[in-house]
Amino acid sequence: MVGTGYTALLHGMLAALCGLAAAGCASASTVELQGRGEIPHTHAPAGDAQRLLVSHNAERLRLGLPPLRWSPALANDAQNYARRLLARGTLEHASHAERRGQGENLWMGTAGAWNASAMVQMFIDERRYFRPATFPHVSLTGEWADVGHYTQIVWRETREVGCAIDSAKGQDVLVCRYFPAGNVQGQRPY
């Protein structure tokens, strides 16, 4: 749960961002921020999409990284790929050519068992194995894949995210797409 100190920090960051880009900043009251812990954005997504964005940005804020913006185009790409995954019944990443410079996080589980925030939290929980270093030497286990979802979320150069959750055959699938992609060989996540 987001605490009041954290909410005040979010509100302060929002005020600073609004000061830098007043014309493009959405308005939100302190009550909204405290009540839902949401980071307002112009064209802010609703429902699960908003929770997905807030979950991503809470971890980035914790690290002092700039927040991600919601991308309807990335969300559309994620939705199309989620449908393909459900039709195939498998969980595998799209090819690099198919992603066109987008990063990708995937999750699959029993339909209705987890909410959007819990799905992203599973990616963030990989932080326990993370060590600051250049990619791919970023995992305490020696396997970068053990922290790859996490490092994509906190990749400093990533600016946009778009996600989709879809269900079929008793399964929920979450696909998140990121731009620009993270997990770049020889670079530090942040």
Short mmCIF file of N, CA and C in Angstrom, two decimals:
data_model
loop_
_atom_site.label_atom_id
_atom_site.label_comp_id
_atom_site.label_asym_id
_atom_site.label_seq_id
_atom_site.Cartn_x
_atom_site.Cartn_y
_atom_site.Cartn_z
N MET A 1 0.85 -1.18 0.00
CA MET A 1 0.00 0.00 0.00
C MET A 1 0.88 1.24 0.00
N VAL A 2 0.50 2.22 -0.73
CA VAL A 2 1.26 3.46 -0.84
C VAL A 2 1.04 4.28 0.42
N GLY A 3 2.14 4.68 1.10
CA GLY A 3 2.05 5.47 2.32
C GLY A 3 1.95 6.95 2.02
N THR A 4 1.63 7.73 3.04
CA THR A 4 1.45 9.16 2.83
C THR A 4 2.76 9.85 2.47
N GLY A 5 3.87 9.40 3.02
CA GLY A 5 5.17 9.98 2.65
C GLY A 5 5.47 9.73 1.18
N TYR A 6 5.17 8.54 0.73
CA TYR A 6 5.38 8.18 -0.66
C TYR A 6 4.46 9.01 -1.56
N THR A 7 3.19 9.15 -1.13
CA THR A 7 2.23 9.94 -1.90
C THR A 7 2.69 11.39 -2.00
N ALA A 8 3.22 11.93 -0.91
CA ALA A 8 3.73 13.30 -0.94
C ALA A 8 4.89 13.41 -1.93
N LEU A 9 5.75 12.41 -1.96
CA LEU A 9 6.86 12.40 -2.90
C LEU A 9 6.34 12.34 -4.34
N LEU A 10 5.34 11.48 -4.60
CA LEU A 10 4.73 11.42 -5.91
C LEU A 10 4.15 12.76 -6.32
N HIS A 11 3.43 13.39 -5.37
CA HIS A 11 2.81 14.68 -5.66
C HIS A 11 3.88 15.72 -5.96
N GLY A 12 4.98 15.70 -5.19
CA GLY A 12 6.08 16.63 -5.42
C GLY A 12 6.72 16.42 -6.78
N MET A 13 6.93 15.15 -7.17
CA MET A 13 7.50 14.86 -8.48
C MET A 13 6.55 15.31 -9.59
N LEU A 14 5.24 15.07 -9.38
CA LEU A 14 4.27 15.49 -10.37
C LEU A 14 4.30 17.00 -10.52
N ALA A 15 4.36 17.72 -9.41
CA ALA A 15 4.41 19.18 -9.47
C ALA A 15 5.64 19.65 -10.24
N ALA A 16 6.78 18.99 -10.00
CA ALA A 16 8.00 19.36 -10.72
C ALA A 16 7.86 19.08 -12.21
N LEU A 17 7.29 17.91 -12.55
CA LEU A 17 7.09 17.57 -13.95
C LEU A 17 6.11 18.53 -14.61
N CYS A 18 5.06 18.90 -13.88
CA CYS A 18 4.08 19.85 -14.42
C CYS A 18 4.73 21.21 -14.65
N GLY A 19 5.62 21.58 -13.76
CA GLY A 19 6.32 22.85 -13.92
C GLY A 19 7.18 22.86 -15.17
N LEU A 20 7.73 21.70 -15.53
CA LEU A 20 8.58 21.61 -16.72
C LEU A 20 7.77 21.54 -18.00
N ALA A 21 6.60 20.95 -17.91
CA ALA A 21 5.78 20.77 -19.12
C ALA A 21 4.33 21.11 -18.82
N ALA A 22 4.08 22.32 -18.40
CA ALA A 22 2.75 22.72 -17.96
C ALA A 22 1.69 22.50 -19.02
N ALA A 23 2.00 22.72 -20.24
CA ALA A 23 0.98 22.60 -21.28
C ALA A 23 0.52 21.16 -21.48
N GLY A 24 1.38 20.19 -21.25
CA GLY A 24 1.02 18.81 -21.51
C GLY A 24 0.71 18.00 -20.28
N CYS A 25 0.59 18.62 -19.13
CA CYS A 25 0.42 17.87 -17.89
C CYS A 25 -1.05 17.80 -17.51
N ALA A 26 -1.51 16.61 -17.18
CA ALA A 26 -2.89 16.44 -16.73
C ALA A 26 -3.04 16.94 -15.31
N SER A 27 -4.19 17.41 -14.98
CA SER A 27 -4.40 17.88 -13.61
C SER A 27 -4.94 16.74 -12.76
N ALA A 28 -4.58 16.75 -11.48
CA ALA A 28 -5.08 15.78 -10.52
C ALA A 28 -5.00 16.40 -9.15
N SER A 29 -5.97 16.10 -8.34
CA SER A 29 -5.97 16.66 -7.00
C SER A 29 -5.13 15.80 -6.07
N THR A 30 -4.70 16.40 -4.96
CA THR A 30 -3.95 15.66 -3.95
C THR A 30 -4.80 14.53 -3.39
N VAL A 31 -6.10 14.75 -3.27
CA VAL A 31 -7.00 13.70 -2.77
C VAL A 31 -6.96 12.50 -3.70
N GLU A 32 -6.99 12.74 -5.02
CA GLU A 32 -6.91 11.62 -5.96
C GLU A 32 -5.59 10.87 -5.79
N LEU A 33 -4.50 11.61 -5.68
CA LEU A 33 -3.19 10.97 -5.52
C LEU A 33 -3.13 10.15 -4.24
N GLN A 34 -3.62 10.70 -3.15
CA GLN A 34 -3.56 9.99 -1.88
C GLN A 34 -4.53 8.81 -1.85
N GLY A 35 -5.70 8.99 -2.46
CA GLY A 35 -6.72 7.94 -2.41
C GLY A 35 -6.37 6.74 -3.25
N ARG A 36 -5.76 6.97 -4.40
CA ARG A 36 -5.49 5.84 -5.29
C ARG A 36 -4.01 5.61 -5.52
N GLY A 37 -3.18 6.55 -5.13
CA GLY A 37 -1.75 6.39 -5.37
C GLY A 37 -1.40 6.41 -6.84
N GLU A 38 -2.23 7.05 -7.67
CA GLU A 38 -2.00 7.03 -9.10
C GLU A 38 -1.15 8.21 -9.54
N ILE A 39 -0.42 8.00 -10.59
CA ILE A 39 0.36 9.06 -11.22
C ILE A 39 -0.45 9.54 -12.41
N PRO A 40 -0.98 10.75 -12.37
CA PRO A 40 -1.82 11.20 -13.47
C PRO A 40 -1.00 11.49 -14.72
N HIS A 41 -1.59 11.24 -15.86
CA HIS A 41 -0.95 11.48 -17.15
C HIS A 41 -2.01 12.01 -18.10
N THR A 42 -1.59 12.78 -19.09
CA THR A 42 -2.51 13.13 -20.15
C THR A 42 -2.90 11.84 -20.84
N HIS A 43 -4.16 11.67 -21.13
CA HIS A 43 -4.68 10.44 -21.73
C HIS A 43 -4.39 9.22 -20.83
N ALA A 44 -4.54 9.39 -19.54
CA ALA A 44 -4.25 8.29 -18.61
C ALA A 44 -5.16 7.10 -18.89
N PRO A 45 -4.61 5.91 -18.90
CA PRO A 45 -5.42 4.71 -19.11
C PRO A 45 -6.30 4.44 -17.89
N ALA A 46 -7.39 3.74 -18.11
CA ALA A 46 -8.32 3.45 -17.01
C ALA A 46 -8.18 1.99 -16.58
N GLY A 47 -8.74 1.68 -15.41
CA GLY A 47 -8.84 0.30 -14.94
C GLY A 47 -7.50 -0.39 -14.76
N ASP A 48 -7.42 -1.61 -15.29
CA ASP A 48 -6.20 -2.40 -15.15
C ASP A 48 -4.99 -1.68 -15.75
N ALA A 49 -5.20 -0.99 -16.85
CA ALA A 49 -4.09 -0.29 -17.48
C ALA A 49 -3.49 0.73 -16.53
N GLN A 50 -4.33 1.47 -15.81
CA GLN A 50 -3.82 2.46 -14.86
C GLN A 50 -3.05 1.77 -13.74
N ARG A 51 -3.56 0.65 -13.24
CA ARG A 51 -2.85 -0.08 -12.18
C ARG A 51 -1.51 -0.61 -12.67
N LEU A 52 -1.46 -1.07 -13.91
CA LEU A 52 -0.21 -1.55 -14.48
C LEU A 52 0.81 -0.42 -14.57
N LEU A 53 0.38 0.73 -15.03
CA LEU A 53 1.27 1.88 -15.13
C LEU A 53 1.77 2.32 -13.76
N VAL A 54 0.88 2.41 -12.80
CA VAL A 54 1.25 2.83 -11.45
C VAL A 54 2.24 1.84 -10.84
N SER A 55 2.02 0.54 -11.04
CA SER A 55 2.93 -0.47 -10.50
C SER A 55 4.33 -0.33 -11.08
N HIS A 56 4.43 -0.11 -12.37
CA HIS A 56 5.73 0.12 -13.01
C HIS A 56 6.40 1.36 -12.44
N ASN A 57 5.65 2.45 -12.40
CA ASN A 57 6.24 3.73 -12.00
C ASN A 57 6.57 3.80 -10.51
N ALA A 58 5.89 3.05 -9.69
CA ALA A 58 6.22 3.04 -8.25
C ALA A 58 7.65 2.51 -8.05
N GLU A 59 8.00 1.47 -8.77
CA GLU A 59 9.37 0.92 -8.63
C GLU A 59 10.39 1.88 -9.22
N ARG A 60 10.08 2.49 -10.33
CA ARG A 60 11.00 3.45 -10.94
C ARG A 60 11.19 4.65 -10.01
N LEU A 61 10.13 5.12 -9.40
CA LEU A 61 10.21 6.24 -8.47
C LEU A 61 11.08 5.86 -7.26
N ARG A 62 10.91 4.64 -6.77
CA ARG A 62 11.71 4.16 -5.64
C ARG A 62 13.20 4.27 -5.93
N LEU A 63 13.57 4.11 -7.20
CA LEU A 63 14.97 4.16 -7.61
C LEU A 63 15.39 5.54 -8.12
N GLY A 64 14.46 6.49 -8.13
CA GLY A 64 14.77 7.83 -8.61
C GLY A 64 14.83 7.92 -10.13
N LEU A 65 14.15 7.02 -10.82
CA LEU A 65 14.12 7.00 -12.28
C LEU A 65 12.90 7.74 -12.80
N PRO A 66 12.97 8.31 -13.99
CA PRO A 66 11.80 9.00 -14.54
C PRO A 66 10.65 8.03 -14.78
N PRO A 67 9.42 8.48 -14.58
CA PRO A 67 8.27 7.60 -14.79
C PRO A 67 8.08 7.27 -16.27
N LEU A 68 7.48 6.13 -16.52
CA LEU A 68 7.12 5.73 -17.87
C LEU A 68 5.81 6.41 -18.25
N ARG A 69 5.64 6.67 -19.54
CA ARG A 69 4.37 7.17 -20.07
C ARG A 69 3.62 5.99 -20.68
N TRP A 70 2.29 6.04 -20.60
CA TRP A 70 1.47 5.00 -21.21
C TRP A 70 1.42 5.24 -22.72
N SER A 71 1.63 4.19 -23.49
CA SER A 71 1.58 4.27 -24.94
C SER A 71 0.43 3.42 -25.47
N PRO A 72 -0.61 4.05 -26.01
CA PRO A 72 -1.70 3.27 -26.61
C PRO A 72 -1.21 2.37 -27.75
N ALA A 73 -0.21 2.82 -28.50
CA ALA A 73 0.32 2.00 -29.60
C ALA A 73 0.98 0.74 -29.06
N LEU A 74 1.78 0.88 -27.99
CA LEU A 74 2.41 -0.30 -27.38
C LEU A 74 1.34 -1.22 -26.78
N ALA A 75 0.32 -0.64 -26.14
CA ALA A 75 -0.77 -1.44 -25.57
C ALA A 75 -1.49 -2.22 -26.66
N ASN A 76 -1.68 -1.60 -27.83
CA ASN A 76 -2.33 -2.29 -28.94
C ASN A 76 -1.46 -3.45 -29.43
N ASP A 77 -0.15 -3.22 -29.56
CA ASP A 77 0.77 -4.31 -29.94
C ASP A 77 0.72 -5.44 -28.91
N ALA A 78 0.70 -5.05 -27.62
CA ALA A 78 0.64 -6.05 -26.54
C ALA A 78 -0.66 -6.85 -26.62
N GLN A 79 -1.78 -6.19 -26.89
CA GLN A 79 -3.07 -6.87 -26.99
C GLN A 79 -3.06 -7.88 -28.14
N ASN A 80 -2.56 -7.46 -29.28
CA ASN A 80 -2.50 -8.38 -30.43
C ASN A 80 -1.64 -9.60 -30.12
N TYR A 81 -0.52 -9.39 -29.43
CA TYR A 81 0.35 -10.52 -29.12
C TYR A 81 -0.25 -11.40 -28.03
N ALA A 82 -0.94 -10.81 -27.07
CA ALA A 82 -1.60 -11.60 -26.02
C ALA A 82 -2.61 -12.56 -26.64
N ARG A 83 -3.36 -12.09 -27.61
CA ARG A 83 -4.34 -12.96 -28.29
C ARG A 83 -3.65 -14.11 -29.01
N ARG A 84 -2.51 -13.82 -29.64
CA ARG A 84 -1.76 -14.88 -30.32
C ARG A 84 -1.25 -15.92 -29.32
N LEU A 85 -0.74 -15.46 -28.18
CA LEU A 85 -0.25 -16.39 -27.16
C LEU A 85 -1.37 -17.30 -26.66
N LEU A 86 -2.52 -16.71 -26.39
CA LEU A 86 -3.65 -17.50 -25.90
C LEU A 86 -4.12 -18.50 -26.95
N ALA A 87 -4.12 -18.11 -28.20
CA ALA A 87 -4.53 -19.03 -29.26
C ALA A 87 -3.58 -20.21 -29.36
N ARG A 88 -2.28 -19.96 -29.15
CA ARG A 88 -1.27 -21.03 -29.20
C ARG A 88 -1.20 -21.81 -27.90
N GLY A 89 -1.59 -21.17 -26.80
CA GLY A 89 -1.51 -21.84 -25.49
C GLY A 89 -0.11 -21.94 -24.95
N THR A 90 0.80 -21.12 -25.45
CA THR A 90 2.19 -21.14 -24.98
C THR A 90 2.62 -19.73 -24.60
N LEU A 91 3.70 -19.67 -23.85
CA LEU A 91 4.26 -18.38 -23.45
C LEU A 91 5.67 -18.28 -24.01
N GLU A 92 5.82 -17.54 -25.09
CA GLU A 92 7.14 -17.34 -25.68
C GLU A 92 7.20 -15.93 -26.24
N HIS A 93 8.40 -15.35 -26.16
CA HIS A 93 8.57 -13.98 -26.61
C HIS A 93 8.43 -13.86 -28.13
N ALA A 94 7.92 -12.72 -28.55
CA ALA A 94 7.88 -12.39 -29.97
C ALA A 94 9.32 -12.22 -30.45
N SER A 95 9.54 -12.43 -31.72
CA SER A 95 10.88 -12.25 -32.27
C SER A 95 11.28 -10.78 -32.18
N HIS A 96 12.58 -10.52 -32.23
CA HIS A 96 13.07 -9.13 -32.20
C HIS A 96 12.54 -8.35 -33.40
N ALA A 97 12.49 -8.99 -34.55
CA ALA A 97 11.97 -8.32 -35.75
C ALA A 97 10.50 -7.94 -35.56
N GLU A 98 9.75 -8.83 -34.96
CA GLU A 98 8.32 -8.59 -34.72
C GLU A 98 8.10 -7.43 -33.74
N ARG A 99 9.02 -7.29 -32.79
CA ARG A 99 8.86 -6.25 -31.75
C ARG A 99 9.34 -4.88 -32.20
N ARG A 100 10.11 -4.78 -33.23
CA ARG A 100 10.53 -3.48 -33.79
C ARG A 100 11.11 -2.53 -32.72
N GLY A 101 12.10 -3.00 -31.98
CA GLY A 101 12.76 -2.16 -30.99
C GLY A 101 12.04 -2.08 -29.65
N GLN A 102 11.01 -2.86 -29.47
CA GLN A 102 10.26 -2.88 -28.21
C GLN A 102 10.80 -3.97 -27.29
N GLY A 103 10.85 -3.65 -25.99
CA GLY A 103 11.12 -4.68 -25.00
C GLY A 103 9.80 -5.39 -24.69
N GLU A 104 9.90 -6.52 -24.00
CA GLU A 104 8.68 -7.30 -23.75
C GLU A 104 8.80 -8.07 -22.45
N ASN A 105 7.76 -7.99 -21.62
CA ASN A 105 7.60 -8.84 -20.44
C ASN A 105 6.32 -9.63 -20.62
N LEU A 106 6.39 -10.92 -20.29
CA LEU A 106 5.24 -11.82 -20.43
C LEU A 106 4.94 -12.50 -19.11
N TRP A 107 3.65 -12.76 -18.87
CA TRP A 107 3.20 -13.48 -17.68
C TRP A 107 1.98 -14.28 -18.06
N MET A 108 1.85 -15.49 -17.50
CA MET A 108 0.66 -16.31 -17.73
C MET A 108 0.30 -17.01 -16.43
N GLY A 109 -0.99 -17.09 -16.14
CA GLY A 109 -1.44 -17.78 -14.94
C GLY A 109 -2.92 -18.11 -15.02
N THR A 110 -3.42 -18.75 -13.99
CA THR A 110 -4.82 -19.15 -13.91
C THR A 110 -5.72 -17.92 -13.99
N ALA A 111 -6.71 -17.99 -14.84
CA ALA A 111 -7.62 -16.85 -15.05
C ALA A 111 -8.25 -16.41 -13.73
N GLY A 112 -8.18 -15.11 -13.47
CA GLY A 112 -8.82 -14.52 -12.31
C GLY A 112 -8.09 -14.69 -10.99
N ALA A 113 -6.96 -15.38 -10.98
CA ALA A 113 -6.26 -15.64 -9.72
C ALA A 113 -5.42 -14.46 -9.26
N TRP A 114 -4.98 -13.59 -10.17
CA TRP A 114 -4.14 -12.44 -9.82
C TRP A 114 -4.71 -11.19 -10.46
N ASN A 115 -4.57 -10.07 -9.76
CA ASN A 115 -4.96 -8.80 -10.37
C ASN A 115 -3.76 -8.21 -11.11
N ALA A 116 -4.00 -7.12 -11.83
CA ALA A 116 -2.96 -6.51 -12.66
C ALA A 116 -1.73 -6.12 -11.85
N SER A 117 -1.93 -5.51 -10.69
CA SER A 117 -0.80 -5.09 -9.86
C SER A 117 0.02 -6.27 -9.39
N ALA A 118 -0.65 -7.36 -9.02
CA ALA A 118 0.07 -8.55 -8.55
C ALA A 118 0.91 -9.17 -9.67
N MET A 119 0.40 -9.12 -10.89
CA MET A 119 1.17 -9.65 -12.03
C MET A 119 2.48 -8.88 -12.19
N VAL A 120 2.40 -7.55 -12.18
CA VAL A 120 3.62 -6.74 -12.32
C VAL A 120 4.52 -6.92 -11.10
N GLN A 121 3.92 -7.08 -9.93
CA GLN A 121 4.72 -7.27 -8.73
C GLN A 121 5.59 -8.51 -8.83
N MET A 122 5.12 -9.53 -9.53
CA MET A 122 5.94 -10.73 -9.72
C MET A 122 7.20 -10.40 -10.52
N PHE A 123 7.08 -9.50 -11.49
CA PHE A 123 8.28 -9.04 -12.21
C PHE A 123 9.20 -8.28 -11.27
N ILE A 124 8.61 -7.40 -10.49
CA ILE A 124 9.39 -6.55 -9.58
C ILE A 124 10.05 -7.38 -8.48
N ASP A 125 9.43 -8.47 -8.07
CA ASP A 125 10.01 -9.33 -7.03
C ASP A 125 11.33 -9.95 -7.45
N GLU A 126 11.63 -9.95 -8.74
CA GLU A 126 12.93 -10.43 -9.19
C GLU A 126 14.07 -9.56 -8.66
N ARG A 127 13.74 -8.41 -8.15
CA ARG A 127 14.73 -7.48 -7.58
C ARG A 127 15.61 -8.18 -6.53
N ARG A 128 15.09 -9.18 -5.84
CA ARG A 128 15.87 -9.86 -4.81
C ARG A 128 17.12 -10.55 -5.38
N TYR A 129 17.11 -10.83 -6.68
CA TYR A 129 18.27 -11.46 -7.33
C TYR A 129 19.12 -10.47 -8.13
N PHE A 130 18.69 -9.22 -8.18
CA PHE A 130 19.36 -8.21 -8.99
C PHE A 130 20.64 -7.72 -8.32
N ARG A 131 21.66 -7.49 -9.14
CA ARG A 131 22.86 -6.81 -8.67
C ARG A 131 23.22 -5.75 -9.71
N PRO A 132 23.59 -4.56 -9.24
CA PRO A 132 23.95 -3.49 -10.18
C PRO A 132 25.23 -3.86 -10.93
N ALA A 133 25.13 -3.94 -12.22
CA ALA A 133 26.28 -4.27 -13.08
C ALA A 133 25.87 -4.01 -14.51
N THR A 134 26.77 -4.26 -15.44
CA THR A 134 26.40 -4.14 -16.84
C THR A 134 25.68 -5.40 -17.28
N PHE A 135 24.72 -5.22 -18.15
CA PHE A 135 23.95 -6.34 -18.66
C PHE A 135 24.85 -7.19 -19.56
N PRO A 136 24.87 -8.50 -19.43
CA PRO A 136 23.95 -9.40 -18.76
C PRO A 136 24.38 -9.85 -17.36
N HIS A 137 25.36 -9.22 -16.78
CA HIS A 137 25.90 -9.66 -15.48
C HIS A 137 25.15 -8.99 -14.32
N VAL A 138 23.83 -9.06 -14.36
CA VAL A 138 22.99 -8.30 -13.43
C VAL A 138 22.27 -9.18 -12.40
N SER A 139 22.60 -10.45 -12.36
CA SER A 139 21.89 -11.36 -11.46
C SER A 139 22.83 -12.03 -10.46
N LEU A 140 22.39 -12.09 -9.23
CA LEU A 140 23.15 -12.80 -8.20
C LEU A 140 23.23 -14.29 -8.48
N THR A 141 22.28 -14.81 -9.28
CA THR A 141 22.28 -16.24 -9.61
C THR A 141 23.20 -16.57 -10.77
N GLY A 142 23.67 -15.55 -11.50
CA GLY A 142 24.48 -15.78 -12.68
C GLY A 142 23.66 -15.93 -13.95
N GLU A 143 22.34 -15.93 -13.83
CA GLU A 143 21.45 -16.06 -14.99
C GLU A 143 20.66 -14.77 -15.14
N TRP A 144 20.94 -13.97 -16.18
CA TRP A 144 20.26 -12.69 -16.33
C TRP A 144 18.75 -12.87 -16.45
N ALA A 145 18.29 -14.00 -16.98
CA ALA A 145 16.85 -14.24 -17.13
C ALA A 145 16.13 -14.23 -15.79
N ASP A 146 16.85 -14.46 -14.69
CA ASP A 146 16.23 -14.44 -13.36
C ASP A 146 15.83 -13.04 -12.93
N VAL A 147 16.35 -12.01 -13.63
CA VAL A 147 16.01 -10.62 -13.30
C VAL A 147 15.60 -9.82 -14.54
N GLY A 148 15.44 -10.48 -15.68
CA GLY A 148 15.18 -9.80 -16.94
C GLY A 148 13.90 -8.99 -16.99
N HIS A 149 12.84 -9.49 -16.31
CA HIS A 149 11.60 -8.70 -16.26
C HIS A 149 11.83 -7.42 -15.45
N TYR A 150 12.51 -7.60 -14.33
CA TYR A 150 12.78 -6.45 -13.45
C TYR A 150 13.65 -5.42 -14.15
N THR A 151 14.74 -5.86 -14.78
CA THR A 151 15.64 -4.89 -15.39
C THR A 151 14.94 -4.15 -16.53
N GLN A 152 14.02 -4.81 -17.25
CA GLN A 152 13.28 -4.09 -18.28
C GLN A 152 12.42 -2.98 -17.66
N ILE A 153 11.78 -3.26 -16.56
CA ILE A 153 10.94 -2.26 -15.89
C ILE A 153 11.77 -1.06 -15.44
N VAL A 154 12.96 -1.29 -14.93
CA VAL A 154 13.77 -0.19 -14.36
C VAL A 154 14.85 0.30 -15.32
N TRP A 155 14.82 -0.10 -16.57
CA TRP A 155 15.83 0.34 -17.54
C TRP A 155 15.69 1.85 -17.73
N ARG A 156 16.75 2.57 -17.40
CA ARG A 156 16.71 4.04 -17.40
C ARG A 156 16.25 4.62 -18.73
N GLU A 157 16.72 4.09 -19.83
CA GLU A 157 16.42 4.67 -21.14
C GLU A 157 15.01 4.40 -21.64
N THR A 158 14.32 3.43 -21.05
CA THR A 158 12.95 3.14 -21.44
C THR A 158 12.05 4.29 -21.01
N ARG A 159 11.19 4.74 -21.90
CA ARG A 159 10.32 5.90 -21.64
C ARG A 159 8.83 5.60 -21.70
N GLU A 160 8.44 4.52 -22.41
CA GLU A 160 7.02 4.23 -22.61
C GLU A 160 6.73 2.77 -22.32
N VAL A 161 5.51 2.53 -21.90
CA VAL A 161 5.03 1.18 -21.66
C VAL A 161 3.58 1.09 -22.14
N GLY A 162 3.20 -0.06 -22.60
CA GLY A 162 1.82 -0.38 -22.94
C GLY A 162 1.61 -1.85 -22.69
N CYS A 163 0.55 -2.18 -21.97
CA CYS A 163 0.31 -3.57 -21.58
C CYS A 163 -1.11 -3.98 -21.93
N ALA A 164 -1.32 -5.28 -21.97
CA ALA A 164 -2.66 -5.83 -22.18
C ALA A 164 -2.77 -7.13 -21.40
N ILE A 165 -3.95 -7.33 -20.84
CA ILE A 165 -4.29 -8.60 -20.17
C ILE A 165 -5.44 -9.20 -20.97
N ASP A 166 -5.31 -10.46 -21.31
CA ASP A 166 -6.38 -11.15 -22.02
C ASP A 166 -6.55 -12.53 -21.39
N SER A 167 -7.72 -13.13 -21.61
CA SER A 167 -8.04 -14.43 -21.00
C SER A 167 -8.67 -15.36 -22.02
N ALA A 168 -8.33 -16.63 -21.90
CA ALA A 168 -8.95 -17.68 -22.70
C ALA A 168 -8.53 -19.02 -22.13
N LYS A 169 -9.39 -20.02 -22.29
CA LYS A 169 -9.07 -21.40 -21.91
C LYS A 169 -8.56 -21.50 -20.47
N GLY A 170 -9.16 -20.69 -19.57
CA GLY A 170 -8.79 -20.75 -18.16
C GLY A 170 -7.47 -20.08 -17.81
N GLN A 171 -6.89 -19.32 -18.74
CA GLN A 171 -5.61 -18.66 -18.52
C GLN A 171 -5.73 -17.15 -18.71
N ASP A 172 -5.01 -16.40 -17.89
CA ASP A 172 -4.80 -14.97 -18.10
C ASP A 172 -3.39 -14.82 -18.67
N VAL A 173 -3.24 -13.91 -19.61
CA VAL A 173 -1.94 -13.57 -20.16
C VAL A 173 -1.76 -12.06 -20.03
N LEU A 174 -0.59 -11.66 -19.53
CA LEU A 174 -0.20 -10.26 -19.49
C LEU A 174 0.98 -10.10 -20.45
N VAL A 175 0.86 -9.14 -21.34
CA VAL A 175 1.96 -8.76 -22.22
C VAL A 175 2.21 -7.28 -21.99
N CYS A 176 3.44 -6.93 -21.66
CA CYS A 176 3.84 -5.53 -21.56
C CYS A 176 4.92 -5.28 -22.60
N ARG A 177 4.76 -4.20 -23.33
CA ARG A 177 5.75 -3.78 -24.32
C ARG A 177 6.35 -2.45 -23.86
N TYR A 178 7.64 -2.27 -24.13
CA TYR A 178 8.41 -1.12 -23.64
C TYR A 178 9.18 -0.50 -24.80
N PHE A 179 9.30 0.84 -24.75
CA PHE A 179 10.11 1.52 -25.77
C PHE A 179 10.86 2.68 -25.15
N PRO A 180 12.13 2.82 -25.50
CA PRO A 180 12.93 1.80 -26.20
C PRO A 180 13.19 0.59 -25.30
N ALA A 181 13.53 -0.51 -25.94
CA ALA A 181 13.77 -1.75 -25.21
C ALA A 181 14.96 -1.62 -24.26
N GLY A 182 14.88 -2.33 -23.16
CA GLY A 182 15.99 -2.41 -22.22
C GLY A 182 16.77 -3.70 -22.42
N ASN A 183 17.53 -4.07 -21.39
CA ASN A 183 18.31 -5.30 -21.41
C ASN A 183 19.29 -5.32 -22.59
N VAL A 184 20.03 -4.24 -22.71
CA VAL A 184 20.99 -4.07 -23.80
C VAL A 184 22.38 -4.50 -23.33
N GLN A 185 22.99 -5.40 -24.08
CA GLN A 185 24.32 -5.92 -23.76
C GLN A 185 25.31 -4.77 -23.51
N GLY A 186 26.08 -4.88 -22.43
CA GLY A 186 27.14 -3.93 -22.13
C GLY A 186 26.69 -2.62 -21.48
N GLN A 187 25.39 -2.47 -21.25
CA GLN A 187 24.88 -1.25 -20.60
C GLN A 187 24.38 -1.57 -19.20
N ARG A 188 24.37 -0.55 -18.35
CA ARG A 188 23.83 -0.68 -17.00
C ARG A 188 22.35 -0.35 -17.03
N PRO A 189 21.52 -1.08 -16.27
CA PRO A 189 20.09 -0.77 -16.26
C PRO A 189 19.79 0.67 -15.85
N TYR A 190 20.50 1.14 -14.81
CA TYR A 190 20.31 2.53 -14.34
C TYR A 190 21.54 2.99 -13.61
#
